[in-house]
Coordinates of N, CA and C in Angstrom, one line a residue:
X1 N -82.6 -12.0 11.9 CA -82.7 -12.9 13.0 C -81.3 -13.1 13.6
X2 N -80.3 -13.3 12.8 CA -78.9 -13.5 13.3 C -78.4 -12.3 14.0
X3 N -78.7 -11.1 13.5 CA -78.2 -9.8 14.2 C -78.9 -9.7 15.5
X4 N -80.2 -10.0 15.6 CA -81.0 -9.9 16.8 C -80.5 -10.9 17.8
X5 N -80.1 -12.1 17.4 CA -79.5 -13.1 18.2 C -78.2 -12.6 18.8
X6 N -77.4 -12.0 18.0 CA -76.1 -11.5 18.6 C -76.3 -10.4 19.6
X7 N -77.3 -9.6 19.4 CA -77.6 -8.6 20.4 C -78.1 -9.2 21.7
X8 N -78.9 -10.2 21.5 CA -79.4 -10.9 22.7 C -78.3 -11.6 23.4
X9 N -77.4 -12.3 22.7 CA -76.3 -13.1 23.3 C -75.4 -12.2 24.0
X10 N -75.3 -10.9 23.5 CA -74.4 -9.9 24.2 C -75.0 -9.3 25.4
X11 N -76.3 -9.8 25.7 CA -76.9 -9.3 27.0 C -77.8 -8.1 26.8
X12 N -78.2 -7.8 25.6 CA -79.1 -6.7 25.4 C -80.6 -7.1 25.3
X13 N -80.9 -8.4 25.1 CA -82.3 -8.8 25.0 C -82.8 -8.3 23.6
X14 N -83.6 -9.1 23.0 CA -84.2 -8.7 21.7 C -85.5 -9.5 21.4
X15 N -86.3 -8.8 20.6 CA -87.5 -9.5 20.1 C -87.7 -9.3 18.6
X16 N -88.0 -10.4 17.9 CA -88.2 -10.3 16.5 C -89.6 -10.9 16.2
X17 N -90.4 -10.1 15.5 CA -91.8 -10.6 15.1 C -91.7 -10.9 13.6
X18 N -91.9 -12.2 13.2 CA -91.9 -12.5 11.8 C -93.3 -12.5 11.4
X19 N -93.7 -11.7 10.4 CA -95.0 -11.5 10.0 C -95.2 -11.9 8.5
X20 N -96.2 -12.6 8.2 CA -96.4 -13.0 6.8 C -97.7 -13.8 6.6
X21 N -98.1 -13.9 5.4 CA -99.3 -14.7 5.1 C -99.0 -16.2 5.3
X22 N -100.0 -17.0 5.5 CA -99.8 -18.5 5.7 C -99.1 -19.0 4.5
X23 N -98.0 -19.9 4.7 CA -97.3 -20.5 3.6 C -96.2 -19.7 3.0
X24 N -96.0 -18.5 3.5 CA -94.9 -17.6 3.0 C -93.5 -18.1 3.4
X25 N -93.4 -18.9 4.4 CA -92.1 -19.4 4.8 C -91.6 -18.9 6.2
X26 N -92.4 -18.5 7.0 CA -92.0 -18.1 8.4 C -91.4 -19.2 9.2
X27 N -92.0 -20.3 9.1 CA -91.5 -21.5 9.9 C -90.2 -22.0 9.3
X28 N -90.1 -22.0 8.0 CA -88.9 -22.4 7.3 C -87.7 -21.5 7.7
X29 N -88.0 -20.2 7.6 CA -86.9 -19.2 8.0 C -86.5 -19.5 9.4
X30 N -87.4 -19.7 10.3 CA -87.1 -20.0 11.7 C -86.3 -21.3 11.9
X31 N -86.7 -22.3 11.1 CA -86.0 -23.6 11.1 C -84.5 -23.4 10.7
X32 N -84.3 -22.7 9.6 CA -83.0 -22.5 9.1 C -82.1 -21.7 10.1
X33 N -82.7 -20.7 10.8 CA -82.1 -19.9 11.7 C -81.6 -20.7 12.9
X34 N -82.6 -21.5 13.5 CA -82.3 -22.4 14.6 C -81.2 -23.4 14.3
X35 N -81.3 -23.9 13.1 CA -80.3 -24.9 12.6 C -78.9 -24.3 12.6
X36 N -78.8 -23.1 12.3 CA -77.4 -22.4 12.3 C -76.9 -22.4 13.7
X37 N -77.7 -22.4 14.7 CA -77.3 -22.3 16.1 C -77.0 -23.6 16.8
X38 N -77.2 -24.7 16.0 CA -76.8 -26.0 16.6 C -75.4 -26.0 17.0
X39 N -75.1 -26.5 18.2 CA -73.7 -26.6 18.7 C -73.2 -25.4 19.3
X40 N -74.0 -24.3 19.4 CA -73.5 -23.1 20.0 C -73.8 -23.1 21.5
X41 N -74.6 -24.0 22.0 CA -74.9 -24.0 23.4 C -76.1 -23.2 23.8
X42 N -76.7 -22.6 22.8 CA -78.0 -21.8 23.1 C -79.1 -22.7 23.5
X43 N -79.9 -22.3 24.4 CA -81.1 -23.0 24.9 C -82.3 -22.6 24.1
X44 N -82.9 -23.5 23.4 CA -84.1 -23.1 22.5 C -85.4 -23.8 23.1
X45 N -86.4 -22.9 23.3 CA -87.7 -23.4 23.8 C -88.7 -22.9 22.8
X46 N -89.6 -23.8 22.3 CA -90.5 -23.5 21.3 C -91.9 -23.9 21.7
X47 N -92.9 -23.1 21.3 CA -94.3 -23.4 21.5 C -95.1 -22.8 20.3
X48 N -96.3 -23.3 20.2 CA -97.2 -22.8 19.1 C -98.6 -22.5 19.7
X49 N -99.1 -21.3 19.3 CA -100.5 -21.0 19.7 C -101.4 -21.7 18.7
X50 N -102.6 -22.1 19.1 CA -103.5 -22.8 18.3 C -104.9 -22.1 18.3
X51 N -105.6 -22.3 17.3 CA -106.9 -21.6 17.2 C -107.8 -21.9 18.4
X52 N -107.9 -23.2 18.8 CA -108.7 -23.5 19.9 C -108.1 -23.1 21.3
X53 N -106.9 -22.6 21.3 CA -106.2 -22.2 22.5 C -106.6 -20.8 23.0
X54 N -107.4 -20.1 22.2 CA -107.8 -18.7 22.6 C -108.6 -18.8 23.9
X55 N -109.3 -19.9 24.2 CA -110.1 -20.0 25.4 C -109.3 -20.7 26.6
X56 N -108.0 -21.0 26.3 CA -107.2 -21.8 27.3 C -106.1 -20.8 27.8
X57 N -106.3 -20.3 29.0 CA -105.3 -19.3 29.5 C -104.0 -20.0 29.7
X58 N -102.9 -19.3 29.3 CA -101.5 -19.6 29.5 C -101.1 -20.9 28.8
X59 N -101.9 -21.5 27.9 CA -101.5 -22.8 27.3 C -100.1 -22.7 26.7
X60 N -99.7 -21.7 25.8 CA -98.3 -21.7 25.3 C -97.2 -21.5 26.3
X61 N -97.5 -20.7 27.4 CA -96.5 -20.5 28.4 C -96.3 -21.7 29.2
X62 N -97.4 -22.5 29.5 CA -97.2 -23.7 30.2 C -96.4 -24.7 29.4
X63 N -96.7 -24.7 28.1 CA -95.9 -25.6 27.2 C -94.4 -25.3 27.2
X64 N -94.1 -24.0 27.1 CA -92.7 -23.6 27.2 C -92.0 -24.1 28.5
X65 N -92.7 -23.9 29.6 CA -92.2 -24.3 30.9 C -92.1 -25.8 31.0
X66 N -93.1 -26.5 30.6 CA -93.0 -28.0 30.6 C -91.8 -28.5 29.8
X67 N -91.5 -27.8 28.7 CA -90.4 -28.3 27.9 C -89.1 -27.9 28.6
X68 N -89.0 -26.7 29.2 CA -87.8 -26.3 29.9 C -87.5 -27.3 31.0
X69 N -88.6 -27.7 31.7 CA -88.4 -28.6 32.9 C -88.4 -30.0 32.5
X70 N -88.5 -30.4 31.2 CA -88.6 -31.7 30.7 C -89.7 -32.5 31.5
X71 N -90.9 -32.0 31.5 CA -92.0 -32.6 32.2 C -92.8 -33.4 31.2
X72 N -92.9 -34.7 31.4 CA -93.7 -35.6 30.5 C -95.2 -35.5 30.9
X73 N -96.0 -35.9 30.0 CA -97.5 -35.8 30.2 C -97.9 -36.6 31.4
X74 N -97.3 -37.8 31.7 CA -97.8 -38.6 32.8 C -97.1 -38.4 34.1
X75 N -96.4 -37.3 34.3 CA -95.7 -37.0 35.5 C -96.6 -36.9 36.7
X76 N -96.2 -37.4 37.8 CA -97.0 -37.3 39.0 C -96.9 -35.9 39.6
X77 N -97.9 -35.5 40.4 CA -97.9 -34.2 41.1 C -96.6 -34.1 42.0
X78 N -96.3 -35.1 42.7 CA -95.1 -35.0 43.6 C -93.8 -34.9 42.8
X79 N -93.7 -35.6 41.7 CA -92.5 -35.5 40.8 C -92.4 -34.1 40.2
X80 N -93.6 -33.6 39.8 CA -93.6 -32.2 39.2 C -93.1 -31.2 40.3
X81 N -93.6 -31.3 41.5 CA -93.2 -30.4 42.5 C -91.7 -30.5 42.8
X82 N -91.2 -31.7 42.8 CA -89.8 -32.0 43.1 C -88.9 -31.4 42.0
X83 N -89.3 -31.6 40.7 CA -88.6 -31.1 39.6 C -88.6 -29.6 39.5
X84 N -89.7 -29.0 39.8 CA -89.8 -27.5 39.8 C -88.9 -27.0 40.9
X85 N -89.0 -27.5 42.1 CA -88.2 -27.0 43.3 C -86.7 -27.1 43.0
X86 N -86.3 -28.3 42.4 CA -84.8 -28.4 42.1 C -84.4 -27.4 41.1
X87 N -85.2 -27.1 40.0 CA -84.8 -26.2 39.0 C -84.8 -24.8 39.5
X88 N -85.8 -24.4 40.2 CA -85.9 -23.0 40.8 C -84.7 -22.7 41.6
X89 N -84.3 -23.7 42.5 CA -83.1 -23.5 43.4 C -81.8 -23.5 42.6
X90 N -81.8 -24.4 41.6 CA -80.6 -24.4 40.7 C -80.4 -23.1 40.0
X91 N -81.4 -22.4 39.6 CA -81.3 -21.1 39.0 C -80.9 -20.0 39.9
X92 N -80.9 -20.3 41.2 CA -80.5 -19.3 42.2 C -81.7 -18.4 42.7
X93 N -82.9 -18.9 42.5 CA -84.1 -18.1 43.0 C -84.4 -18.6 44.4
X94 N -84.2 -17.7 45.3 CA -84.4 -18.1 46.7 C -85.8 -18.0 47.2
X95 N -86.0 -18.7 48.4 CA -87.3 -18.6 49.0 C -88.2 -19.9 48.8
X96 N -89.1 -20.0 49.7 CA -90.0 -21.2 49.6 C -91.2 -20.9 48.7
X97 N -91.5 -19.7 48.5 CA -92.7 -19.3 47.7 C -92.5 -19.6 46.2
X98 N -91.4 -19.3 45.5 CA -91.3 -19.5 44.1 C -91.6 -20.9 43.6
X99 N -91.0 -22.0 44.2 CA -91.4 -23.3 43.6 C -92.9 -23.7 43.8
X100 N -93.5 -23.2 44.9 CA -94.9 -23.5 45.1 C -95.7 -22.8 44.0
X101 N -95.4 -21.5 43.7 CA -96.1 -20.8 42.7 C -96.0 -21.4 41.3
X102 N -94.7 -21.8 41.0 CA -94.5 -22.4 39.6 C -95.2 -23.8 39.5
X103 N -95.1 -24.6 40.6 CA -95.8 -25.9 40.5 C -97.3 -25.7 40.5
X104 N -97.9 -24.7 41.2 CA -99.3 -24.4 41.2 C -99.7 -24.0 39.7
X105 N -98.9 -23.1 39.1 CA -99.2 -22.7 37.7 C -99.2 -23.9 36.8
X106 N -98.4 -24.9 37.0 CA -98.3 -26.1 36.2 C -99.3 -27.2 36.5
X107 N -100.2 -26.9 37.5 CA -101.2 -27.8 37.8 C -101.1 -28.6 39.1
X108 N -100.0 -28.4 39.9 CA -99.9 -29.1 41.2 C -100.4 -28.0 42.2
X109 N -101.6 -28.1 42.6 CA -102.2 -27.1 43.5 C -101.4 -26.8 44.7
X110 N -101.3 -25.5 45.0 CA -100.6 -25.1 46.3 C -101.6 -25.4 47.4
X111 N -101.0 -25.5 48.6 CA -101.8 -25.8 49.8 C -102.8 -24.7 50.1
X112 N -104.0 -25.0 50.5 CA -105.1 -24.0 50.8 C -104.6 -22.9 51.7
X113 N -103.8 -23.2 52.7 CA -103.3 -22.1 53.6 C -102.4 -21.2 52.9
X114 N -101.7 -21.7 51.9 CA -100.8 -20.8 51.1 C -101.7 -19.9 50.2
X115 N -102.6 -20.4 49.5 CA -103.5 -19.7 48.7 C -104.4 -18.7 49.4
X116 N -104.7 -19.0 50.7 CA -105.5 -18.1 51.5 C -104.8 -16.8 51.8
X117 N -103.5 -16.8 51.8 CA -102.7 -15.6 52.1 C -102.6 -14.6 51.0
X118 N -103.0 -15.0 49.8 CA -102.9 -14.2 48.6 C -104.2 -13.9 47.9
X119 N -104.4 -12.7 47.5 CA -105.6 -12.4 46.7 C -105.3 -12.9 45.3
X120 N -106.4 -12.9 44.4 CA -106.2 -13.3 43.0 C -105.2 -12.5 42.3
X121 N -105.2 -11.2 42.4 CA -104.2 -10.3 41.7 C -102.8 -10.5 42.2
X122 N -102.7 -10.8 43.6 CA -101.4 -11.0 44.1 C -100.8 -12.3 43.6
X123 N -101.6 -13.3 43.6 CA -101.2 -14.6 43.1 C -100.7 -14.5 41.6
X124 N -101.5 -13.8 40.8 CA -101.1 -13.7 39.4 C -99.8 -12.9 39.3
X125 N -99.7 -11.8 40.0 CA -98.5 -11.0 39.9 C -97.2 -11.7 40.3
X126 N -97.3 -12.4 41.5 CA -96.1 -13.1 42.0 C -95.8 -14.3 41.1
X127 N -96.8 -15.0 40.6 CA -96.5 -16.1 39.6 C -95.8 -15.5 38.4
X128 N -96.4 -14.5 37.8 CA -95.8 -13.9 36.6 C -94.3 -13.4 36.8
X129 N -94.1 -12.9 38.0 CA -92.7 -12.4 38.3 C -91.8 -13.6 38.4
X130 N -92.2 -14.7 39.1 CA -91.2 -15.8 39.2 C -91.0 -16.5 37.9
X131 N -92.1 -16.6 37.1 CA -91.9 -17.2 35.8 C -90.9 -16.4 34.9
X132 N -91.0 -15.1 35.0 CA -90.1 -14.2 34.2 C -88.7 -14.4 34.8
X133 N -88.6 -14.4 36.1 CA -87.3 -14.6 36.8 C -86.6 -15.9 36.3
X134 N -87.4 -17.0 36.3 CA -86.9 -18.3 35.8 C -86.3 -18.2 34.4
X135 N -87.0 -17.6 33.5 CA -86.5 -17.6 32.1 C -85.3 -16.7 32.0
X136 N -85.3 -15.5 32.7 CA -84.2 -14.6 32.7 C -82.9 -15.3 33.4
X137 N -83.1 -16.0 34.5 CA -82.0 -16.6 35.1 C -81.5 -17.8 34.3
X138 N -82.3 -18.4 33.5 CA -81.9 -19.5 32.6 C -80.9 -19.0 31.6
X139 N -81.0 -17.7 31.2 CA -80.2 -17.1 30.2 C -78.8 -16.8 30.7
X140 N -78.5 -16.9 32.0 CA -77.2 -16.6 32.5 C -76.2 -17.7 32.1
X141 N -76.6 -18.9 32.0 CA -75.6 -20.0 31.7 C -75.5 -20.2 30.1
X142 N -76.5 -19.8 29.4 CA -76.5 -19.8 27.9 C -77.5 -18.9 27.3
X143 N -77.3 -18.4 26.1 CA -78.3 -17.5 25.5 C -79.6 -18.3 25.4
X144 N -80.8 -17.7 25.7 CA -82.1 -18.4 25.6 C -82.9 -17.8 24.4
X145 N -83.4 -18.7 23.6 CA -84.2 -18.4 22.5 C -85.6 -18.9 22.8
X146 N -86.6 -18.0 22.9 CA -87.9 -18.4 23.1 C -88.7 -18.2 21.8
X147 N -89.3 -19.2 21.3 CA -90.1 -19.1 20.0 C -91.6 -19.4 20.3
X148 N -92.4 -18.4 19.9 CA -93.8 -18.6 20.0 C -94.4 -18.3 18.6
X149 N -94.9 -19.4 18.1 CA -95.5 -19.3 16.7 C -97.0 -19.0 16.8
X150 N -97.5 -18.4 15.7 CA -98.9 -18.1 15.5 C -99.5 -17.2 16.6
X151 N -98.8 -16.1 16.8 CA -99.3 -15.1 17.8 C -100.7 -14.6 17.5
X152 N -101.2 -14.7 16.3 CA -102.5 -14.2 16.0 C -103.6 -15.0 16.8
X153 N -103.2 -16.2 17.3 CA -104.1 -17.1 18.1 C -103.8 -17.1 19.6
X154 N -103.0 -16.1 20.0 CA -102.6 -16.2 21.5 C -103.7 -15.7 22.4
X155 N -103.8 -16.4 23.5 CA -104.8 -16.0 24.5 C -104.4 -14.7 25.2
X156 N -105.3 -14.0 25.8 CA -104.9 -12.7 26.4 C -104.0 -12.9 27.6
X157 N -104.2 -13.9 28.4 CA -103.3 -14.1 29.6 C -101.9 -14.4 29.2
X158 N -101.7 -15.2 28.2 CA -100.3 -15.5 27.7 C -99.7 -14.2 27.1
X159 N -100.5 -13.4 26.4 CA -100.0 -12.2 25.8 C -99.6 -11.2 26.9
X160 N -100.3 -11.2 27.9 CA -100.0 -10.3 29.1 C -98.7 -10.7 29.7
X161 N -98.5 -12.1 29.8 CA -97.2 -12.5 30.4 C -96.1 -12.2 29.5
X162 N -96.2 -12.4 28.2 CA -95.1 -12.1 27.2 C -94.8 -10.6 27.3
X163 N -95.7 -9.7 27.4 CA -95.5 -8.3 27.6 C -94.7 -8.0 28.8
X164 N -95.0 -8.7 29.9 CA -94.3 -8.6 31.2 C -92.9 -9.1 31.0
X165 N -92.7 -10.2 30.3 CA -91.4 -10.8 30.1 C -90.6 -9.8 29.2
X166 N -91.2 -9.3 28.2 CA -90.5 -8.3 27.3 C -89.9 -7.1 28.0
X167 N -90.7 -6.6 29.0 CA -90.2 -5.5 29.8 C -89.0 -5.8 30.6
X168 N -88.7 -7.0 30.9 CA -87.5 -7.4 31.6 C -86.4 -7.9 30.8
X169 N -86.5 -7.9 29.5 CA -85.4 -8.5 28.6 C -84.2 -7.6 28.5
X170 N -84.2 -6.3 28.5 CA -83.0 -5.5 28.4 C -82.0 -5.9 29.5
X171 N -80.7 -6.2 29.1 CA -79.7 -6.6 30.1 C -79.6 -8.1 30.3
X172 N -80.4 -8.8 29.5 CA -80.3 -10.3 29.6 C -80.2 -10.9 28.2
X173 N -79.7 -12.2 28.3 CA -79.4 -12.9 27.0 C -80.6 -13.7 26.5
X174 N -81.6 -13.0 26.2 CA -82.9 -13.7 25.8 C -83.3 -13.1 24.4
X175 N -83.6 -14.0 23.5 CA -84.2 -13.6 22.2 C -85.6 -14.2 22.2
X176 N -86.5 -13.3 22.0 CA -87.9 -13.8 21.9 C -88.3 -13.6 20.4
X177 N -88.6 -14.8 19.8 CA -89.0 -14.8 18.3 C -90.5 -15.2 18.3
X178 N -91.2 -14.3 17.6 CA -92.7 -14.6 17.5 C -93.0 -14.6 16.0
X179 N -94.0 -15.5 15.6 CA -94.5 -15.5 14.2 C -96.0 -15.1 14.2
X180 N -96.4 -14.5 13.2 CA -97.8 -14.1 13.1 C -98.3 -13.9 11.7
X181 N -99.5 -14.0 11.4 CA -100.1 -13.6 10.2 C -100.3 -12.1 10.2
X182 N -100.4 -11.4 9.1 CA -100.6 -10.0 9.1 C -101.8 -9.6 9.9
X183 N -101.7 -8.4 10.6 CA -102.8 -7.9 11.3 C -102.6 -7.9 12.8
X184 N -101.6 -8.7 13.3 CA -101.4 -8.8 14.7 C -100.4 -7.7 15.1
X185 N -100.8 -7.0 16.2 CA -99.9 -5.9 16.7 C -100.1 -5.8 18.2
X186 N -99.1 -5.3 18.9 CA -99.2 -5.1 20.3 C -98.2 -4.0 20.7
X187 N -98.6 -3.1 21.7 CA -97.8 -2.0 22.0 C -96.4 -2.3 22.6
X188 N -96.2 -3.5 23.1 CA -94.9 -3.9 23.7 C -94.0 -4.4 22.6
X189 N -94.5 -4.5 21.4 CA -93.6 -4.9 20.2 C -93.1 -3.7 19.5
X190 N -92.5 -2.8 20.2 CA -92.0 -1.6 19.6 C -90.5 -1.5 19.6
X191 N -89.9 -0.7 18.6 CA -88.5 -0.5 18.7 C -88.1 0.3 19.9
X192 N -86.9 0.3 20.4 CA -85.7 -0.4 19.8 C -85.6 -1.9 20.2
X193 N -86.4 -2.3 21.2 CA -86.2 -3.7 21.7 C -86.8 -4.7 20.6
X194 N -87.9 -4.4 20.0 CA -88.5 -5.3 19.0 C -88.4 -4.8 17.6
X195 N -88.3 -5.7 16.7 CA -88.3 -5.4 15.3 C -89.2 -6.4 14.6
X196 N -89.9 -5.9 13.5 CA -90.8 -6.7 12.7 C -90.1 -7.0 11.4
X197 N -90.2 -8.3 11.0 CA -89.6 -8.7 9.7 C -90.7 -9.2 8.8

């Protein structure tokens, strides 16, 4: 994990899949690794896939974003839109469309006239692109560590987004750490970018 972090911090991007039976110590290993990074300035965002989440599209991705944007459960729609717009522009992502797409993804519906201009696949592609851009841009000011636990319970939409994110990691200071029980595999988790422990 430490070697992968150094590669990521140097701008190469990296993915580590921690695989093992329940109770073998994946979470403990992760905890010790993250504790070593205290005070380094790295940005850590964590989420966990849950068994009931298989039917909930993007649940872990939404959780990562809500943590990144410090969105509380009771936040109003207007406050959410404002927080998203501020962060998107702070990251240097230009245009009026990105904050609308991110806010829509997080539950603040975009105006009907905005949605009417995009087909379903266009909306999904543009949203996926801007979410990836946000995470990649966030790694410019500090190395970014994204942790997704229990990948064996990930929903297909979230997995598709993580594959899209992984394709854009080379050249950026992002470490994606995933945990899973034995049996989980995906074509995007292949060397040299990804390694399994």
